[in-house]
Amino acid sequence: MKKTLVFLCLIYICTGYSKPAVAIEPLDYEKKISPSLRYQIDLFLKETYDTTLSQYKIAGIDLNNDGINEHILKQRRCNVVTKQCTHLILAEKKNEILLLSKIKAYNLMIGGTNSYGIKDVLAFTNEINDYNFDIYMWSPSRKMYILRAE
């Protein structure tokens, strides 16, 4: 009886300290955005990079849990040799668009971790190996995503 009780207590303690599994979140580049936001982003791209929004796919995601989506743009035509694409992470502030990061990667996903209350971004650098990725974290001092130092 005592052995059973001790065993059950150990199992209860062990399961009490476990962490739930957290999956990474894929981006949905199929959602539509409003015409006014499309215009703002297009204007930002023309002024900053001399390109247009038609060169990018766009995914909206709330990175800081404030109820307002930030936007991740993925280049439609990626580098043929490296298969890596330019990704831009943008935010809206009143009537302007802010660049939060520019990342070259095969693919981006949202990680299950946060830095300073902002979701981390995983940049996959290899189309075959899902375990080969860099983690970009929010830097409050630089006000942008930076590569996390390992």
C-alpha atoms as a printed R data frame, in Angstrom:
    type eleno elety resid chain resno      x      y       z
1   ATOM     1    CA   MET     A     1  0.000  0.000   0.000
2   ATOM     2    CA   LYS     A     2  2.793  2.423   0.915
3   ATOM     3    CA   LYS     A     3  4.653  1.616  -2.307
4   ATOM     4    CA   THR     A     4  1.551  2.359  -4.351
5   ATOM     5    CA   LEU     A     5  1.000  5.637  -2.519
6   ATOM     6    CA   VAL     A     6  4.635  6.686  -2.993
7   ATOM     7    CA   PHE     A     7  4.460  5.713  -6.672
8   ATOM     8    CA   LEU     A     8  1.277  7.731  -7.208
9   ATOM     9    CA   CYS     A     9  2.791 10.734  -5.413
10  ATOM    10    CA   LEU     A    10  5.884 10.564  -7.619
11  ATOM    11    CA   ILE     A    11  3.766 10.411 -10.758
12  ATOM    12    CA   TYR     A    12  1.653 13.335  -9.550
13  ATOM    13    CA   ILE     A    13  4.757 15.413  -8.762
14  ATOM    14    CA   CYS     A    14  6.426 14.582 -12.085
15  ATOM    15    CA   THR     A    15  3.371 15.462 -14.134
16  ATOM    16    CA   GLY     A    16  2.859 18.649 -12.127
17  ATOM    17    CA   TYR     A    17  6.247 19.983 -13.206
18  ATOM    18    CA   SER     A    18  5.949 19.160 -16.879
19  ATOM    19    CA   LYS     A    19  5.653 21.862 -19.504
20  ATOM    20    CA   PRO     A    20  3.026 21.663 -22.226
21  ATOM    21    CA   ALA     A    21  4.301 21.225 -25.774
22  ATOM    22    CA   VAL     A    22  4.344 24.400 -27.846
23  ATOM    23    CA   ALA     A    23  4.159 24.215 -31.627
24  ATOM    24    CA   ILE     A    24  5.499 26.799 -34.010
25  ATOM    25    CA   GLU     A    25  2.936 28.757 -35.935
26  ATOM    26    CA   PRO     A    26  3.017 28.780 -39.755
27  ATOM    27    CA   LEU     A    27  2.193 31.999 -41.553
28  ATOM    28    CA   ASP     A    28 -0.891 32.362 -43.753
29  ATOM    29    CA   TYR     A    29 -0.017 34.378 -46.858
30  ATOM    30    CA   GLU     A    30 -3.526 33.952 -48.331
31  ATOM    31    CA   LYS     A    31 -5.446 36.419 -46.141
32  ATOM    32    CA   LYS     A    32 -6.569 39.661 -47.756
33  ATOM    33    CA   ILE     A    33 -5.703 43.080 -46.338
34  ATOM    34    CA   SER     A    34 -7.631 46.323 -46.624
35  ATOM    35    CA   PRO     A    35 -7.084 48.549 -49.674
36  ATOM    36    CA   SER     A    36 -5.854 51.417 -47.450
37  ATOM    37    CA   LEU     A    37 -3.239 49.207 -45.775
38  ATOM    38    CA   ARG     A    38 -2.243 47.794 -49.158
39  ATOM    39    CA   TYR     A    39 -1.719 51.372 -50.388
40  ATOM    40    CA   GLN     A    40  0.365 52.320 -47.315
41  ATOM    41    CA   ILE     A    41  2.624 49.274 -47.627
42  ATOM    42    CA   ASP     A    42  2.991 49.762 -51.377
43  ATOM    43    CA   LEU     A    43  4.009 53.396 -50.828
44  ATOM    44    CA   PHE     A    44  6.524 52.341 -48.144
45  ATOM    45    CA   LEU     A    45  8.059 49.740 -50.482
46  ATOM    46    CA   LYS     A    46  8.335 52.247 -53.352
47  ATOM    47    CA   GLU     A    47 10.003 54.867 -51.157
48  ATOM    48    CA   THR     A    48 12.305 52.501 -49.253
49  ATOM    49    CA   TYR     A    49 13.174 49.706 -51.694
50  ATOM    50    CA   ASP     A    50 12.020 50.980 -55.108
51  ATOM    51    CA   THR     A    51  9.687 47.999 -55.489
52  ATOM    52    CA   THR     A    52  5.958 47.279 -55.182
53  ATOM    53    CA   LEU     A    53  3.734 45.091 -53.041
54  ATOM    54    CA   SER     A    54  3.003 42.909 -56.091
55  ATOM    55    CA   GLN     A    55  6.517 41.457 -55.603
56  ATOM    56    CA   TYR     A    56  5.564 40.117 -52.153
57  ATOM    57    CA   LYS     A    57  3.109 37.802 -50.437
58  ATOM    58    CA   ILE     A    58  1.743 39.217 -47.190
59  ATOM    59    CA   ALA     A    59  0.767 37.576 -43.897
60  ATOM    60    CA   GLY     A    60 -0.780 39.402 -40.962
61  ATOM    61    CA   ILE     A    61 -0.004 38.256 -37.424
62  ATOM    62    CA   ASP     A    62 -0.231 39.864 -34.003
63  ATOM    63    CA   LEU     A    63  3.328 39.611 -32.682
64  ATOM    64    CA   ASN     A    64  2.842 41.553 -29.439
65  ATOM    65    CA   ASN     A    65 -0.707 40.522 -28.441
66  ATOM    66    CA   ASP     A    66 -2.087 44.051 -28.714
67  ATOM    67    CA   GLY     A    67 -4.908 43.052 -31.071
68  ATOM    68    CA   ILE     A    68 -3.297 44.762 -34.078
69  ATOM    69    CA   ASN     A    69 -1.591 42.689 -36.748
70  ATOM    70    CA   GLU     A    70  1.969 43.249 -37.802
71  ATOM    71    CA   HIS     A    71  2.721 42.149 -41.377
72  ATOM    72    CA   ILE     A    72  5.328 39.791 -42.751
73  ATOM    73    CA   LEU     A    73  6.102 40.185 -46.435
74  ATOM    74    CA   LYS     A    74  7.757 37.326 -48.315
75  ATOM    75    CA   GLN     A    75  9.392 37.925 -51.664
76  ATOM    76    CA   ARG     A    76  7.528 36.090 -54.454
77  ATOM    77    CA   ARG     A    77 10.653 35.444 -56.531
78  ATOM    78    CA   CYS     A    78 13.414 34.149 -54.332
79  ATOM    79    CA   ASN     A    79 17.109 33.612 -55.038
80  ATOM    80    CA   VAL     A    80 17.346 30.677 -57.461
81  ATOM    81    CA   VAL     A    81 20.690 29.429 -56.106
82  ATOM    82    CA   THR     A    82 20.202 29.734 -52.324
83  ATOM    83    CA   LYS     A    83 16.388 29.421 -52.392
84  ATOM    84    CA   GLN     A    84 16.305 32.150 -49.750
85  ATOM    85    CA   CYS     A    85 13.772 34.966 -49.836
86  ATOM    86    CA   THR     A    86 13.779 38.455 -48.422
87  ATOM    87    CA   HIS     A    87 11.223 38.792 -45.628
88  ATOM    88    CA   LEU     A    88 10.167 42.164 -44.272
89  ATOM    89    CA   ILE     A    89  8.428 42.518 -40.920
90  ATOM    90    CA   LEU     A    90  6.324 45.682 -40.871
91  ATOM    91    CA   ALA     A    91  4.106 47.440 -38.351
92  ATOM    92    CA   GLU     A    92  1.525 50.190 -38.651
93  ATOM    93    CA   LYS     A    93  1.914 53.325 -36.545
94  ATOM    94    CA   LYS     A    94 -0.820 55.867 -37.153
95  ATOM    95    CA   ASN     A    95 -0.489 56.591 -40.885
96  ATOM    96    CA   GLU     A    96  3.001 55.253 -41.418
97  ATOM    97    CA   ILE     A    97  4.657 51.880 -41.878
98  ATOM    98    CA   LEU     A    98  7.632 50.920 -39.704
99  ATOM    99    CA   LEU     A    99 10.261 48.346 -40.640
100 ATOM   100    CA   LEU     A   100 10.766 45.933 -37.731
101 ATOM   101    CA   SER     A   101 13.224 43.657 -39.540
102 ATOM   102    CA   LYS     A   102 14.570 42.470 -42.870
103 ATOM   103    CA   ILE     A   103 15.479 38.767 -42.853
104 ATOM   104    CA   LYS     A   104 16.842 36.503 -45.594
105 ATOM   105    CA   ALA     A   105 15.602 32.942 -45.128
106 ATOM   106    CA   TYR     A   106 13.958 30.032 -46.885
107 ATOM   107    CA   ASN     A   107 10.897 30.454 -44.678
108 ATOM   108    CA   LEU     A   108  9.757 32.260 -41.522
109 ATOM   109    CA   MET     A   109  7.547 30.955 -38.749
110 ATOM   110    CA   ILE     A   110  6.446 32.323 -35.418
111 ATOM   111    CA   GLY     A   111  8.086 30.543 -32.500
112 ATOM   112    CA   GLY     A   112  6.494 29.472 -29.254
113 ATOM   113    CA   THR     A   113  8.693 31.797 -27.184
114 ATOM   114    CA   ASN     A   114  8.655 35.530 -26.438
115 ATOM   115    CA   SER     A   115 11.304 38.161 -25.826
116 ATOM   116    CA   TYR     A   116 10.146 41.234 -23.911
117 ATOM   117    CA   GLY     A   117  6.520 40.258 -24.586
118 ATOM   118    CA   ILE     A   118  7.032 40.048 -28.364
119 ATOM   119    CA   LYS     A   119  6.871 36.702 -30.193
120 ATOM   120    CA   ASP     A   120 10.168 35.344 -31.492
121 ATOM   121    CA   VAL     A   121 10.563 34.677 -35.219
122 ATOM   122    CA   LEU     A   122 12.213 31.530 -36.564
123 ATOM   123    CA   ALA     A   123 14.146 31.947 -39.813
124 ATOM   124    CA   PHE     A   124 14.657 28.644 -41.610
125 ATOM   125    CA   THR     A   125 17.842 28.666 -43.654
126 ATOM   126    CA   ASN     A   126 17.576 25.205 -45.205
127 ATOM   127    CA   GLU     A   127 14.589 23.893 -47.156
128 ATOM   128    CA   ILE     A   128 15.367 20.266 -46.238
129 ATOM   129    CA   ASN     A   129 16.412 20.480 -42.571
130 ATOM   130    CA   ASP     A   130 13.630 21.792 -40.295
131 ATOM   131    CA   TYR     A   131 16.055 21.940 -37.367
132 ATOM   132    CA   ASN     A   132 18.358 24.419 -39.096
133 ATOM   133    CA   PHE     A   133 16.942 27.816 -38.133
134 ATOM   134    CA   ASP     A   134 17.954 31.099 -36.558
135 ATOM   135    CA   ILE     A   135 15.925 32.774 -33.835
136 ATOM   136    CA   TYR     A   136 15.191 36.465 -34.171
137 ATOM   137    CA   MET     A   137 14.137 38.191 -30.969
138 ATOM   138    CA   TRP     A   138 12.777 41.642 -30.217
139 ATOM   139    CA   SER     A   139 15.330 44.218 -29.066
140 ATOM   140    CA   PRO     A   140 13.669 47.075 -27.140
141 ATOM   141    CA   SER     A   141 16.757 49.277 -27.389
142 ATOM   142    CA   ARG     A   142 17.014 48.932 -31.180
143 ATOM   143    CA   LYS     A   143 13.228 48.702 -31.691
144 ATOM   144    CA   MET     A   144 13.587 45.853 -34.156
145 ATOM   145    CA   TYR     A   145 14.102 42.116 -34.430
146 ATOM   146    CA   ILE     A   146 17.726 41.009 -34.096
147 ATOM   147    CA   LEU     A   147 19.458 37.650 -34.356
148 ATOM   148    CA   ARG     A   148 19.537 36.027 -30.921
149 ATOM   149    CA   ALA     A   149 23.076 35.428 -29.668
150 ATOM   150    CA   GLU     A   150 23.494 31.747 -28.829
